[in-house]
């Protein structure tokens, strides 16, 4: 069975600082995808970044980067130069085939001025 | 602009009543999904459909029903058999294929009167 674990219920960061949100996963499938989504207070899930299990390089999208350590089964999200608008819930998710996404319980990030 | 719309934003259900949540997408995606989110938790898959006129149960399908008569639409009915329907419901869509990214609508919050 696939499982995603996010051990940080909440994180605090000051504006313009970098922050790392942790995610570990468990699967026996050799082919899988790892995703990070942002959920602001409005509720919509916003796709941020994707990492495939066979990708050689860590994924990056603007201020977001994914620190993928396959041997440790971790896929941490790094947000550089935090902004007040980054305050939200962040979810790590995985799929291993056709479409079914498994989500972690999320980390609430609060960015302070 | 392409996207996913869900209506209504808030929905109130009386005991013993069936209610239907709407989900429409104009992204030309073949696959569509329904997830449920409870407070402090990640998303759980209710139903998904990879093609018109076909759909499969997810992890928590009991008390729910769906139809997929059009590519653009995937309505979810919460039946009276669902004993704890109060939750946030999110619809998503994606291209078919392995490890495709799912994109989400704004969600519907269902409350029981």
mmCIF file with all atom_site columns, C-alpha atoms in Angstrom:
data_model
loop_
_atom_site.group_PDB
_atom_site.id
_atom_site.type_symbol
_atom_site.label_atom_id
_atom_site.label_alt_id
_atom_site.label_comp_id
_atom_site.label_asym_id
_atom_site.label_entity_id
_atom_site.label_seq_id
_atom_site.pdbx_PDB_ins_code
_atom_site.Cartn_x
_atom_site.Cartn_y
_atom_site.Cartn_z
_atom_site.occupancy
_atom_site.B_iso_or_equiv
_atom_site.pdbx_formal_charge
_atom_site.auth_seq_id
_atom_site.auth_comp_id
_atom_site.auth_asym_id
_atom_site.auth_atom_id
_atom_site.pdbx_PDB_model_num
ATOM 1   C CA . UNK A 1 1   ? 0.000   0.000  0.000   1.00 0.00 ? 1   UNK A CA 1
ATOM 2   C CA . UNK A 1 2   ? 1.091   3.542  -0.676  1.00 0.00 ? 2   UNK A CA 1
ATOM 3   C CA . UNK A 1 3   ? 1.484   6.008  2.178   1.00 0.00 ? 3   UNK A CA 1
ATOM 4   C CA . UNK A 1 4   ? 2.536   9.636  2.567   1.00 0.00 ? 4   UNK A CA 1
ATOM 5   C CA . UNK A 1 5   ? 3.756   11.001 5.913   1.00 0.00 ? 5   UNK A CA 1
ATOM 6   C CA . UNK A 1 6   ? 4.021   14.678 6.772   1.00 0.00 ? 6   UNK A CA 1
ATOM 7   C CA . UNK A 1 7   ? 5.303   15.002 10.331  1.00 0.00 ? 7   UNK A CA 1
ATOM 8   C CA . UNK A 1 8   ? 5.141   18.792 10.689  1.00 0.00 ? 8   UNK A CA 1
ATOM 9   C CA . UNK A 1 9   ? 1.619   19.932 11.595  1.00 0.00 ? 9   UNK A CA 1
ATOM 10  C CA . UNK A 1 10  ? 2.746   23.577 11.499  1.00 0.00 ? 10  UNK A CA 1
ATOM 11  C CA . UNK A 1 11  ? 5.749   25.620 10.449  1.00 0.00 ? 11  UNK A CA 1
ATOM 12  C CA . UNK A 1 12  ? 6.643   29.259 10.967  1.00 0.00 ? 12  UNK A CA 1
ATOM 13  C CA . UNK A 1 13  ? 8.968   31.294 8.770   1.00 0.00 ? 13  UNK A CA 1
ATOM 14  C CA . UNK A 1 14  ? 9.822   34.941 8.440   1.00 0.00 ? 14  UNK A CA 1
ATOM 15  C CA . UNK A 1 15  ? 9.233   36.742 5.204   1.00 0.00 ? 15  UNK A CA 1
ATOM 16  C CA . UNK A 1 16  ? 12.122  36.390 2.725   1.00 0.00 ? 16  UNK A CA 1
ATOM 17  C CA . UNK A 1 17  ? 13.523  33.354 4.524   1.00 0.00 ? 17  UNK A CA 1
ATOM 18  C CA . UNK A 1 18  ? 13.615  29.837 3.035   1.00 0.00 ? 18  UNK A CA 1
ATOM 19  C CA . UNK A 1 19  ? 11.598  26.993 4.542   1.00 0.00 ? 19  UNK A CA 1
ATOM 20  C CA . UNK A 1 20  ? 11.588  23.216 4.070   1.00 0.00 ? 20  UNK A CA 1
ATOM 21  C CA . UNK A 1 21  ? 8.424   21.154 4.420   1.00 0.00 ? 21  UNK A CA 1
ATOM 22  C CA . UNK A 1 22  ? 9.036   17.456 5.024   1.00 0.00 ? 22  UNK A CA 1
ATOM 23  C CA . UNK A 1 23  ? 7.454   14.536 3.199   1.00 0.00 ? 23  UNK A CA 1
ATOM 24  C CA . UNK A 1 24  ? 8.298   10.849 3.328   1.00 0.00 ? 24  UNK A CA 1
ATOM 25  C CA . UNK A 1 25  ? 6.582   8.191  1.270   1.00 0.00 ? 25  UNK A CA 1
ATOM 26  C CA . UNK A 1 26  ? 6.247   4.457  1.145   1.00 0.00 ? 26  UNK A CA 1
ATOM 27  C CA . UNK A 1 27  ? 5.615   2.356  -1.934  1.00 0.00 ? 27  UNK A CA 1
ATOM 28  C CA . UNK A 1 28  ? 6.906   -0.849 -3.454  1.00 0.00 ? 28  UNK A CA 1
ATOM 29  C CA . UNK A 1 29  ? 6.202   0.324  -7.001  1.00 0.00 ? 29  UNK A CA 1
ATOM 30  C CA . UNK A 1 30  ? 9.330   1.317  -8.942  1.00 0.00 ? 30  UNK A CA 1
ATOM 31  C CA . UNK A 1 31  ? 7.443   3.935  -10.952 1.00 0.00 ? 31  UNK A CA 1
ATOM 32  C CA . UNK A 1 32  ? 5.679   6.729  -9.089  1.00 0.00 ? 32  UNK A CA 1
ATOM 33  C CA . UNK A 1 33  ? 5.096   10.449 -9.075  1.00 0.00 ? 33  UNK A CA 1
ATOM 34  C CA . UNK A 1 34  ? 5.349   12.860 -6.180  1.00 0.00 ? 34  UNK A CA 1
ATOM 35  C CA . UNK A 1 35  ? 3.332   16.077 -6.060  1.00 0.00 ? 35  UNK A CA 1
ATOM 36  C CA . UNK A 1 36  ? 3.030   19.099 -3.827  1.00 0.00 ? 36  UNK A CA 1
ATOM 37  C CA . UNK A 1 37  ? -0.154  21.123 -3.594  1.00 0.00 ? 37  UNK A CA 1
ATOM 38  C CA . UNK A 1 38  ? -0.923  24.383 -1.803  1.00 0.00 ? 38  UNK A CA 1
ATOM 39  C CA . UNK A 1 39  ? -4.328  24.917 -0.194  1.00 0.00 ? 39  UNK A CA 1
ATOM 40  C CA . UNK A 1 40  ? -5.032  28.516 0.853   1.00 0.00 ? 40  UNK A CA 1
ATOM 41  C CA . UNK A 1 41  ? -7.916  29.352 3.158   1.00 0.00 ? 41  UNK A CA 1
ATOM 42  C CA . UNK A 1 42  ? -10.250 29.550 0.132   1.00 0.00 ? 42  UNK A CA 1
ATOM 43  C CA . UNK A 1 43  ? -9.946  25.756 -0.160  1.00 0.00 ? 43  UNK A CA 1
ATOM 44  C CA . UNK A 1 44  ? -8.775  25.249 -3.717  1.00 0.00 ? 44  UNK A CA 1
ATOM 45  C CA . UNK A 1 45  ? -5.866  22.830 -4.183  1.00 0.00 ? 45  UNK A CA 1
ATOM 46  C CA . UNK A 1 46  ? -3.170  24.495 -6.279  1.00 0.00 ? 46  UNK A CA 1
ATOM 47  C CA . UNK A 1 47  ? -0.589  22.307 -7.996  1.00 0.00 ? 47  UNK A CA 1
ATOM 48  C CA . UNK A 1 48  ? 2.973   23.436 -7.259  1.00 0.00 ? 48  UNK A CA 1
ATOM 49  C CA . UNK A 1 49  ? 5.546   20.896 -8.398  1.00 0.00 ? 49  UNK A CA 1
ATOM 50  C CA . UNK A 1 50  ? 6.013   17.320 -9.613  1.00 0.00 ? 50  UNK A CA 1
ATOM 51  C CA . UNK A 1 51  ? 8.863   14.810 -9.335  1.00 0.00 ? 51  UNK A CA 1
ATOM 52  C CA . UNK A 1 52  ? 8.945   11.486 -11.161 1.00 0.00 ? 52  UNK A CA 1
ATOM 53  C CA . UNK A 1 53  ? 10.688  8.518  -9.596  1.00 0.00 ? 53  UNK A CA 1
ATOM 54  C CA . UNK A 1 54  ? 13.023  8.169  -12.568 1.00 0.00 ? 54  UNK A CA 1
ATOM 55  C CA . UNK A 1 55  ? 13.890  11.855 -12.820 1.00 0.00 ? 55  UNK A CA 1
ATOM 56  C CA . UNK A 1 56  ? 17.603  12.331 -12.305 1.00 0.00 ? 56  UNK A CA 1
ATOM 57  C CA . UNK A 1 57  ? 17.399  15.945 -11.235 1.00 0.00 ? 57  UNK A CA 1
ATOM 58  C CA . UNK A 1 58  ? 15.373  17.610 -8.516  1.00 0.00 ? 58  UNK A CA 1
ATOM 59  C CA . UNK A 1 59  ? 12.347  19.458 -9.832  1.00 0.00 ? 59  UNK A CA 1
ATOM 60  C CA . UNK A 1 60  ? 12.181  23.251 -9.628  1.00 0.00 ? 60  UNK A CA 1
ATOM 61  C CA . UNK A 1 61  ? 9.355   25.700 -10.358 1.00 0.00 ? 61  UNK A CA 1
ATOM 62  C CA . UNK A 1 62  ? 10.197  29.309 -9.620  1.00 0.00 ? 62  UNK A CA 1
ATOM 63  C CA . UNK A 1 63  ? 10.620  29.668 -5.845  1.00 0.00 ? 63  UNK A CA 1
ATOM 64  C CA . UNK A 1 64  ? 9.651   26.020 -5.278  1.00 0.00 ? 64  UNK A CA 1
ATOM 65  C CA . UNK A 1 65  ? 12.087  23.132 -5.432  1.00 0.00 ? 65  UNK A CA 1
ATOM 66  C CA . UNK A 1 66  ? 11.708  19.521 -4.493  1.00 0.00 ? 66  UNK A CA 1
ATOM 67  C CA . UNK A 1 67  ? 14.557  17.871 -2.579  1.00 0.00 ? 67  UNK A CA 1
ATOM 68  C CA . UNK A 1 68  ? 14.151  14.277 -3.779  1.00 0.00 ? 68  UNK A CA 1
ATOM 69  C CA . UNK A 1 69  ? 16.149  11.636 -1.923  1.00 0.00 ? 69  UNK A CA 1
ATOM 70  C CA . UNK A 1 70  ? 15.073  8.320  -3.350  1.00 0.00 ? 70  UNK A CA 1
ATOM 71  C CA . UNK A 1 71  ? 17.053  6.064  -1.026  1.00 0.00 ? 71  UNK A CA 1
ATOM 72  C CA . UNK A 1 72  ? 15.526  7.796  1.996   1.00 0.00 ? 72  UNK A CA 1
ATOM 73  C CA . UNK A 1 73  ? 12.086  7.928  0.356   1.00 0.00 ? 73  UNK A CA 1
ATOM 74  C CA . UNK A 1 74  ? 11.779  11.615 1.024   1.00 0.00 ? 74  UNK A CA 1
ATOM 75  C CA . UNK A 1 75  ? 10.451  14.432 -1.158  1.00 0.00 ? 75  UNK A CA 1
ATOM 76  C CA . UNK A 1 76  ? 10.776  17.656 0.786   1.00 0.00 ? 76  UNK A CA 1
ATOM 77  C CA . UNK A 1 77  ? 9.449   20.944 -0.581  1.00 0.00 ? 77  UNK A CA 1
ATOM 78  C CA . UNK A 1 78  ? 11.737  23.948 -0.323  1.00 0.00 ? 78  UNK A CA 1
ATOM 79  C CA . UNK A 1 79  ? 10.232  27.421 -0.644  1.00 0.00 ? 79  UNK A CA 1
ATOM 80  C CA . UNK A 1 80  ? 12.821  30.130 -1.115  1.00 0.00 ? 80  UNK A CA 1
ATOM 81  C CA . UNK A 1 81  ? 12.298  33.799 -0.258  1.00 0.00 ? 81  UNK A CA 1
ATOM 82  C CA . UNK A 1 82  ? 8.977   33.233 1.536   1.00 0.00 ? 82  UNK A CA 1
ATOM 83  C CA . UNK A 1 83  ? 6.164   35.714 0.934   1.00 0.00 ? 83  UNK A CA 1
ATOM 84  C CA . UNK A 1 84  ? 3.116   36.511 3.061   1.00 0.00 ? 84  UNK A CA 1
ATOM 85  C CA . UNK A 1 85  ? 0.968   34.918 0.356   1.00 0.00 ? 85  UNK A CA 1
ATOM 86  C CA . UNK A 1 86  ? 2.700   31.600 0.946   1.00 0.00 ? 86  UNK A CA 1
ATOM 87  C CA . UNK A 1 87  ? 0.751   31.165 4.200   1.00 0.00 ? 87  UNK A CA 1
ATOM 88  C CA . UNK A 1 88  ? -1.426  28.110 3.542   1.00 0.00 ? 88  UNK A CA 1
ATOM 89  C CA . UNK A 1 89  ? -1.727  24.354 4.007   1.00 0.00 ? 89  UNK A CA 1
ATOM 90  C CA . UNK A 1 90  ? 0.709   22.307 1.951   1.00 0.00 ? 90  UNK A CA 1
ATOM 91  C CA . UNK A 1 91  ? 0.027   18.720 0.944   1.00 0.00 ? 91  UNK A CA 1
ATOM 92  C CA . UNK A 1 92  ? 2.399   16.105 -0.383  1.00 0.00 ? 92  UNK A CA 1
ATOM 93  C CA . UNK A 1 93  ? 0.819   13.443 -2.596  1.00 0.00 ? 93  UNK A CA 1
ATOM 94  C CA . UNK A 1 94  ? 1.864   10.394 -4.584  1.00 0.00 ? 94  UNK A CA 1
ATOM 95  C CA . UNK A 1 95  ? 0.478   8.273  -7.362  1.00 0.00 ? 95  UNK A CA 1
ATOM 96  C CA . UNK A 1 96  ? 1.823   5.006  -8.637  1.00 0.00 ? 96  UNK A CA 1
ATOM 97  C CA . UNK A 1 97  ? -0.258  4.346  -11.701 1.00 0.00 ? 97  UNK A CA 1
ATOM 98  C CA . UNK A 1 98  ? -3.442  5.451  -13.286 1.00 0.00 ? 98  UNK A CA 1
ATOM 99  C CA . UNK A 1 99  ? -4.626  8.437  -11.450 1.00 0.00 ? 99  UNK A CA 1
ATOM 100 C CA . UNK A 1 100 ? -5.151  7.511  -7.801  1.00 0.00 ? 100 UNK A CA 1
ATOM 101 C CA . UNK A 1 101 ? -3.506  10.164 -5.628  1.00 0.00 ? 101 UNK A CA 1
ATOM 102 C CA . UNK A 1 102 ? -2.644  9.406  -2.004  1.00 0.00 ? 102 UNK A CA 1
ATOM 103 C CA . UNK A 1 103 ? -2.309  12.482 0.210   1.00 0.00 ? 103 UNK A CA 1
ATOM 104 C CA . UNK A 1 104 ? -0.521  13.250 3.444   1.00 0.00 ? 104 UNK A CA 1
ATOM 105 C CA . UNK A 1 105 ? -2.226  15.106 6.290   1.00 0.00 ? 105 UNK A CA 1
ATOM 106 C CA . UNK A 1 106 ? -0.628  18.410 5.391   1.00 0.00 ? 106 UNK A CA 1
ATOM 107 C CA . UNK A 1 107 ? 1.562   21.093 6.968   1.00 0.00 ? 107 UNK A CA 1
ATOM 108 C CA . UNK A 1 108 ? 0.252   24.539 7.836   1.00 0.00 ? 108 UNK A CA 1
ATOM 109 C CA . UNK A 1 109 ? 2.790   27.222 6.935   1.00 0.00 ? 109 UNK A CA 1
ATOM 110 C CA . UNK A 1 110 ? 2.590   30.669 8.482   1.00 0.00 ? 110 UNK A CA 1
ATOM 111 C CA . UNK A 1 111 ? 4.763   33.431 7.069   1.00 0.00 ? 111 UNK A CA 1
ATOM 112 C CA . UNK A 1 112 ? 5.306   36.388 9.376   1.00 0.00 ? 112 UNK A CA 1
ATOM 113 C CA . UNK A 1 113 ? 6.361   39.919 8.354   1.00 0.00 ? 113 UNK A CA 1
ATOM 114 C CA . UNK B 2 1   ? -9.473  30.481 -19.515 1.00 0.00 ? 1   UNK B CA 1
ATOM 115 C CA . UNK B 2 2   ? -9.493  26.725 -19.008 1.00 0.00 ? 2   UNK B CA 1
ATOM 116 C CA . UNK B 2 3   ? -10.369 25.385 -15.629 1.00 0.00 ? 3   UNK B CA 1
ATOM 117 C CA . UNK B 2 4   ? -12.638 23.428 -13.354 1.00 0.00 ? 4   UNK B CA 1
ATOM 118 C CA . UNK B 2 5   ? -15.804 24.837 -11.847 1.00 0.00 ? 5   UNK B CA 1
ATOM 119 C CA . UNK B 2 6   ? -17.760 23.416 -8.940  1.00 0.00 ? 6   UNK B CA 1
ATOM 120 C CA . UNK B 2 7   ? -21.170 24.475 -7.728  1.00 0.00 ? 7   UNK B CA 1
ATOM 121 C CA . UNK B 2 8   ? -22.565 25.373 -5.370  1.00 0.00 ? 8   UNK B CA 1
ATOM 122 C CA . UNK B 2 9   ? -19.870 26.753 -3.103  1.00 0.00 ? 9   UNK B CA 1
ATOM 123 C CA . UNK B 2 10  ? -21.941 25.847 -0.020  1.00 0.00 ? 10  UNK B CA 1
ATOM 124 C CA . UNK B 2 11  ? -24.653 23.199 0.171   1.00 0.00 ? 11  UNK B CA 1
ATOM 125 C CA . UNK B 2 12  ? -26.974 22.319 3.007   1.00 0.00 ? 12  UNK B CA 1
ATOM 126 C CA . UNK B 2 13  ? -28.532 18.881 3.296   1.00 0.00 ? 13  UNK B CA 1
ATOM 127 C CA . UNK B 2 14  ? -31.470 17.819 5.412   1.00 0.00 ? 14  UNK B CA 1
ATOM 128 C CA . UNK B 2 15  ? -31.648 14.374 6.970   1.00 0.00 ? 15  UNK B CA 1
ATOM 129 C CA . UNK B 2 16  ? -32.704 11.726 4.453   1.00 0.00 ? 16  UNK B CA 1
ATOM 130 C CA . UNK B 2 17  ? -32.130 13.973 1.458   1.00 0.00 ? 17  UNK B CA 1
ATOM 131 C CA . UNK B 2 18  ? -30.005 13.280 -1.608  1.00 0.00 ? 18  UNK B CA 1
ATOM 132 C CA . UNK B 2 19  ? -27.946 16.199 -2.903  1.00 0.00 ? 19  UNK B CA 1
ATOM 133 C CA . UNK B 2 20  ? -25.904 16.589 -6.088  1.00 0.00 ? 20  UNK B CA 1
ATOM 134 C CA . UNK B 2 21  ? -22.627 18.453 -6.430  1.00 0.00 ? 21  UNK B CA 1
ATOM 135 C CA . UNK B 2 22  ? -21.702 19.755 -9.847  1.00 0.00 ? 22  UNK B CA 1
ATOM 136 C CA . UNK B 2 23  ? -18.254 19.576 -11.463 1.00 0.00 ? 23  UNK B CA 1
ATOM 137 C CA . UNK B 2 24  ? -17.492 20.880 -14.954 1.00 0.00 ? 24  UNK B CA 1
ATOM 138 C CA . UNK B 2 25  ? -14.141 21.181 -16.740 1.00 0.00 ? 25  UNK B CA 1
ATOM 139 C CA . UNK B 2 26  ? -13.093 22.733 -20.043 1.00 0.00 ? 26  UNK B CA 1
ATOM 140 C CA . UNK B 2 27  ? -9.523  21.450 -20.021 1.00 0.00 ? 27  UNK B CA 1
ATOM 141 C CA . UNK B 2 28  ? -10.373 18.635 -22.460 1.00 0.00 ? 28  UNK B CA 1
ATOM 142 C CA . UNK B 2 29  ? -9.272  16.112 -19.848 1.00 0.00 ? 29  UNK B CA 1
ATOM 143 C CA . UNK B 2 30  ? -10.531 12.553 -20.107 1.00 0.00 ? 30  UNK B CA 1
ATOM 144 C CA . UNK B 2 31  ? -10.123 11.685 -16.422 1.00 0.00 ? 31  UNK B CA 1
ATOM 145 C CA . UNK B 2 32  ? -12.096 13.197 -13.555 1.00 0.00 ? 32  UNK B CA 1
ATOM 146 C CA . UNK B 2 33  ? -12.141 12.547 -9.805  1.00 0.00 ? 33  UNK B CA 1
ATOM 147 C CA . UNK B 2 34  ? -14.014 13.299 -6.610  1.00 0.00 ? 34  UNK B CA 1
ATOM 148 C CA . UNK B 2 35  ? -12.241 13.665 -3.284  1.00 0.00 ? 35  UNK B CA 1
ATOM 149 C CA . UNK B 2 36  ? -13.486 14.292 0.228   1.00 0.00 ? 36  UNK B CA 1
ATOM 150 C CA . UNK B 2 37  ? -11.558 16.344 2.794   1.00 0.00 ? 37  UNK B CA 1
ATOM 151 C CA . UNK B 2 38  ? -12.324 16.287 6.501   1.00 0.00 ? 38  UNK B CA 1
ATOM 152 C CA . UNK B 2 39  ? -10.902 18.884 8.929   1.00 0.00 ? 39  UNK B CA 1
ATOM 153 C CA . UNK B 2 40  ? -7.206  18.403 9.611   1.00 0.00 ? 40  UNK B CA 1
ATOM 154 C CA . UNK B 2 41  ? -6.896  15.617 7.076   1.00 0.00 ? 41  UNK B CA 1
ATOM 155 C CA . UNK B 2 42  ? -5.723  15.024 3.552   1.00 0.00 ? 42  UNK B CA 1
ATOM 156 C CA . UNK B 2 43  ? -7.965  14.126 0.652   1.00 0.00 ? 43  UNK B CA 1
ATOM 157 C CA . UNK B 2 44  ? -9.559  10.734 0.160   1.00 0.00 ? 44  UNK B CA 1
ATOM 158 C CA . UNK B 2 45  ? -10.741 9.420  -3.205  1.00 0.00 ? 45  UNK B CA 1
ATOM 159 C CA . UNK B 2 46  ? -14.473 8.792  -3.585  1.00 0.00 ? 46  UNK B CA 1
ATOM 160 C CA . UNK B 2 47  ? -14.885 7.962  -7.293  1.00 0.00 ? 47  UNK B CA 1
ATOM 161 C CA . UNK B 2 48  ? -12.950 8.445  -10.481 1.00 0.00 ? 48  UNK B CA 1
ATOM 162 C CA . UNK B 2 49  ? -13.644 8.176  -14.188 1.00 0.00 ? 49  UNK B CA 1
ATOM 163 C CA . UNK B 2 50  ? -11.100 7.694  -16.946 1.00 0.00 ? 50  UNK B CA 1
ATOM 164 C CA . UNK B 2 51  ? -13.553 7.963  -19.828 1.00 0.00 ? 51  UNK B CA 1
ATOM 165 C CA . UNK B 2 52  ? -17.154 8.842  -20.581 1.00 0.00 ? 52  UNK B CA 1
ATOM 166 C CA . UNK B 2 53  ? -19.711 6.276  -19.384 1.00 0.00 ? 53  UNK B CA 1
ATOM 167 C CA . UNK B 2 54  ? -17.187 4.531  -17.160 1.00 0.00 ? 54  UNK B CA 1
ATOM 168 C CA . UNK B 2 55  ? -16.221 5.110  -13.521 1.00 0.00 ? 55  UNK B CA 1
ATOM 169 C CA . UNK B 2 56  ? -14.651 3.244  -10.621 1.00 0.00 ? 56  UNK B CA 1
ATOM 170 C CA . UNK B 2 57  ? -15.024 3.339  -6.858  1.00 0.00 ? 57  UNK B CA 1
ATOM 171 C CA . UNK B 2 58  ? -12.309 4.914  -4.799  1.00 0.00 ? 58  UNK B CA 1
ATOM 172 C CA . UNK B 2 59  ? -11.494 4.278  -1.157  1.00 0.00 ? 59  UNK B CA 1
ATOM 173 C CA . UNK B 2 60  ? -14.687 5.715  0.356   1.00 0.00 ? 60  UNK B CA 1
ATOM 174 C CA . UNK B 2 61  ? -17.447 5.233  -2.236  1.00 0.00 ? 61  UNK B CA 1
ATOM 175 C CA . UNK B 2 62  ? -20.169 4.031  0.145   1.00 0.00 ? 62  UNK B CA 1
ATOM 176 C CA . UNK B 2 63  ? -23.087 6.452  0.271   1.00 0.00 ? 63  UNK B CA 1
ATOM 177 C CA . UNK B 2 64  ? -22.079 8.252  -2.929  1.00 0.00 ? 64  UNK B CA 1
ATOM 178 C CA . UNK B 2 65  ? -22.957 7.852  -6.605  1.00 0.00 ? 65  UNK B CA 1
ATOM 179 C CA . UNK B 2 66  ? -21.666 9.434  -9.819  1.00 0.00 ? 66  UNK B CA 1
ATOM 180 C CA . UNK B 2 67  ? -22.393 9.585  -13.529 1.00 0.00 ? 67  UNK B CA 1
ATOM 181 C CA . UNK B 2 68  ? -20.224 10.460 -16.518 1.00 0.00 ? 68  UNK B CA 1
ATOM 182 C CA . UNK B 2 69  ? -22.462 11.144 -19.496 1.00 0.00 ? 69  UNK B CA 1
ATOM 183 C CA . UNK B 2 70  ? -20.315 13.930 -20.913 1.00 0.00 ? 70  UNK B CA 1
ATOM 184 C CA . UNK B 2 71  ? -16.573 14.421 -21.015 1.00 0.00 ? 71  UNK B CA 1
ATOM 185 C CA . UNK B 2 72  ? -16.895 17.827 -19.383 1.00 0.00 ? 72  UNK B CA 1
ATOM 186 C CA . UNK B 2 73  ? -19.121 16.854 -16.469 1.00 0.00 ? 73  UNK B CA 1
ATOM 187 C CA . UNK B 2 74  ? -18.830 14.510 -13.485 1.00 0.00 ? 74  UNK B CA 1
ATOM 188 C CA . UNK B 2 75  ? -21.603 15.155 -10.932 1.00 0.00 ? 75  UNK B CA 1
ATOM 189 C CA . UNK B 2 76  ? -21.476 13.568 -7.479  1.00 0.00 ? 76  UNK B CA 1
ATOM 190 C CA . UNK B 2 77  ? -24.618 12.622 -5.565  1.00 0.00 ? 77  UNK B CA 1
ATOM 191 C CA . UNK B 2 78  ? -24.417 12.326 -1.803  1.00 0.00 ? 78  UNK B CA 1
ATOM 192 C CA . UNK B 2 79  ? -27.193 9.914  -0.879  1.00 0.00 ? 79  UNK B CA 1
ATOM 193 C CA . UNK B 2 80  ? -29.077 9.514  2.371   1.00 0.00 ? 80  UNK B CA 1
ATOM 194 C CA . UNK B 2 81  ? -27.002 6.379  2.957   1.00 0.00 ? 81  UNK B CA 1
ATOM 195 C CA . UNK B 2 82  ? -23.963 8.562  3.638   1.00 0.00 ? 82  UNK B CA 1
ATOM 196 C CA . UNK B 2 83  ? -24.257 8.977  7.413   1.00 0.00 ? 83  UNK B CA 1
ATOM 197 C CA . UNK B 2 84  ? -21.537 11.566 7.877   1.00 0.00 ? 84  UNK B CA 1
ATOM 198 C CA . UNK B 2 85  ? -21.606 13.773 4.778   1.00 0.00 ? 85  UNK B CA 1
ATOM 199 C CA . UNK B 2 86  ? -20.345 17.007 6.336   1.00 0.00 ? 86  UNK B CA 1
ATOM 200 C CA . UNK B 2 87  ? -17.040 17.678 4.566   1.00 0.00 ? 87  UNK B CA 1
ATOM 201 C CA . UNK B 2 88  ? -15.305 19.662 1.854   1.00 0.00 ? 88  UNK B CA 1
ATOM 202 C CA . UNK B 2 89  ? -15.641 18.058 -1.587  1.00 0.00 ? 89  UNK B CA 1
ATOM 203 C CA . UNK B 2 90  ? -13.072 18.625 -4.303  1.00 0.00 ? 90  UNK B CA 1
ATOM 204 C CA . UNK B 2 91  ? -13.324 17.688 -7.941  1.00 0.00 ? 91  UNK B CA 1
ATOM 205 C CA . UNK B 2 92  ? -10.224 17.222 -10.100 1.00 0.00 ? 92  UNK B CA 1
ATOM 206 C CA . UNK B 2 93  ? -9.345  16.328 -13.675 1.00 0.00 ? 93  UNK B CA 1
ATOM 207 C CA . UNK B 2 94  ? -6.290  15.146 -15.566 1.00 0.00 ? 94  UNK B CA 1
ATOM 208 C CA . UNK B 2 95  ? -5.150  13.707 -18.852 1.00 0.00 ? 95  UNK B CA 1
ATOM 209 C CA . UNK B 2 96  ? -5.177  9.946  -18.959 1.00 0.00 ? 96  UNK B CA 1
ATOM 210 C CA . UNK B 2 97  ? -1.866  8.154  -18.717 1.00 0.00 ? 97  UNK B CA 1
ATOM 211 C CA . UNK B 2 98  ? 0.585   7.231  -16.052 1.00 0.00 ? 98  UNK B CA 1
ATOM 212 C CA . UNK B 2 99  ? 1.437   9.753  -13.345 1.00 0.00 ? 99  UNK B CA 1
ATOM 213 C CA . UNK B 2 100 ? -0.474  12.678 -14.826 1.00 0.00 ? 100 UNK B CA 1
ATOM 214 C CA . UNK B 2 101 ? -0.960  15.808 -12.737 1.00 0.00 ? 101 UNK B CA 1
ATOM 215 C CA . UNK B 2 102 ? -4.452  16.357 -11.345 1.00 0.00 ? 102 UNK B CA 1
ATOM 216 C CA . UNK B 2 103 ? -5.891  19.872 -11.317 1.00 0.00 ? 103 UNK B CA 1
ATOM 217 C CA . UNK B 2 104 ? -8.558  20.817 -8.816  1.00 0.00 ? 104 UNK B CA 1
ATOM 218 C CA . UNK B 2 105 ? -11.690 22.924 -8.703  1.00 0.00 ? 105 UNK B CA 1
ATOM 219 C CA . UNK B 2 106 ? -12.542 25.396 -5.912  1.00 0.00 ? 106 UNK B CA 1
ATOM 220 C CA . UNK B 2 107 ? -14.543 22.873 -3.879  1.00 0.00 ? 107 UNK B CA 1
ATOM 221 C CA . UNK B 2 108 ? -18.019 22.566 -2.363  1.00 0.00 ? 108 UNK B CA 1
ATOM 222 C CA . UNK B 2 109 ? -18.605 22.643 1.381   1.00 0.00 ? 109 UNK B CA 1
ATOM 223 C CA . UNK B 2 110 ? -21.494 20.378 2.410   1.00 0.00 ? 110 UNK B CA 1
ATOM 224 C CA . UNK B 2 111 ? -23.208 20.898 5.741   1.00 0.00 ? 111 UNK B CA 1
ATOM 225 C CA . UNK B 2 112 ? -25.979 18.850 7.312   1.00 0.00 ? 112 UNK B CA 1
ATOM 226 C CA . UNK B 2 113 ? -28.900 20.697 8.887   1.00 0.00 ? 113 UNK B CA 1
#
